[in-house]
Amino acid sequence: MGGTVVFATSELLIGEDEITDMDGIGLAVIQRPKVTLRRPFTAAREGLSVVGTDGATLLRLERPDGPTIKSLWVENGAGERVGVFTGRSRFALTGGRFEISRDGAVIGTARCGALLDELEAATKDGERVATADRQGEEWFVRLSPGITDDWTRLVVAFVIATEIVRFQRREW
């Protein structure tokens, strides 16, 4: 599958605004668009960015709006689409299952626990690429050995989107 160089580690901690390794060393920040009176709605549609410590954009993702993820696009730093999550669960409010596609072809699946506190992603052949679980205020992400950069981007984006949905559900 290749080797991940996006974060140069197979274990990540994802907080509200920062991604670190297990030793607490900052690897990236999560940037949200600024909502202003002049751009209250367009800012929300712009999505979020994950920016490395060198200032390079590592990935961009759609900002979920509402208490569920129906669809979620993910791009690499160059703005190329690396995948789209599409909800496939009838009961999306209690977690869910997602199909992950790229260029119209299914490349894998993802699952989110009923309490939105655990995630798992796998290739279309069923090979697990990552798991994540919420511990306190952070997500502990374990990437499988040999995971590609695009899969890393997809998993990190899914964790960030799930945390946004968790927060929005508290507000509903």
Short mmCIF file of C-alpha atoms in Angstrom, two decimals, residues 11 13 18 28 46 57 64 74 80-81 86 88 90 101 104 118 131 134 147 155:
data_model
loop_
_atom_site.label_atom_id
_atom_site.label_comp_id
_atom_site.label_asym_id
_atom_site.label_seq_id
_atom_site.Cartn_x
_atom_site.Cartn_y
_atom_site.Cartn_z
CA GLU A 11 -0.33 7.00 15.78
CA LEU A 13 -3.81 12.45 18.59
CA GLU A 18 -4.21 20.46 16.55
CA ALA A 28 -0.46 20.11 12.05
CA GLU A 46 -15.28 26.66 2.03
CA THR A 57 -1.73 22.45 3.33
CA PRO A 64 -20.40 18.90 7.87
CA VAL A 74 -11.61 15.26 0.96
CA GLU A 80 -7.13 17.18 -5.94
CA ARG A 81 -10.05 15.11 -4.70
CA THR A 86 -21.24 8.81 1.24
CA ARG A 88 -25.10 4.30 3.55
CA ARG A 90 -30.64 4.03 7.24
CA SER A 101 -15.19 6.49 -3.55
CA GLY A 104 -16.70 7.25 -9.23
CA GLU A 118 -15.09 5.11 17.51
CA THR A 131 -9.09 2.74 13.68
CA ARG A 134 -12.24 9.20 21.38
CA ILE A 147 -1.12 3.03 4.67
CA VAL A 155 -9.04 8.92 7.91
#
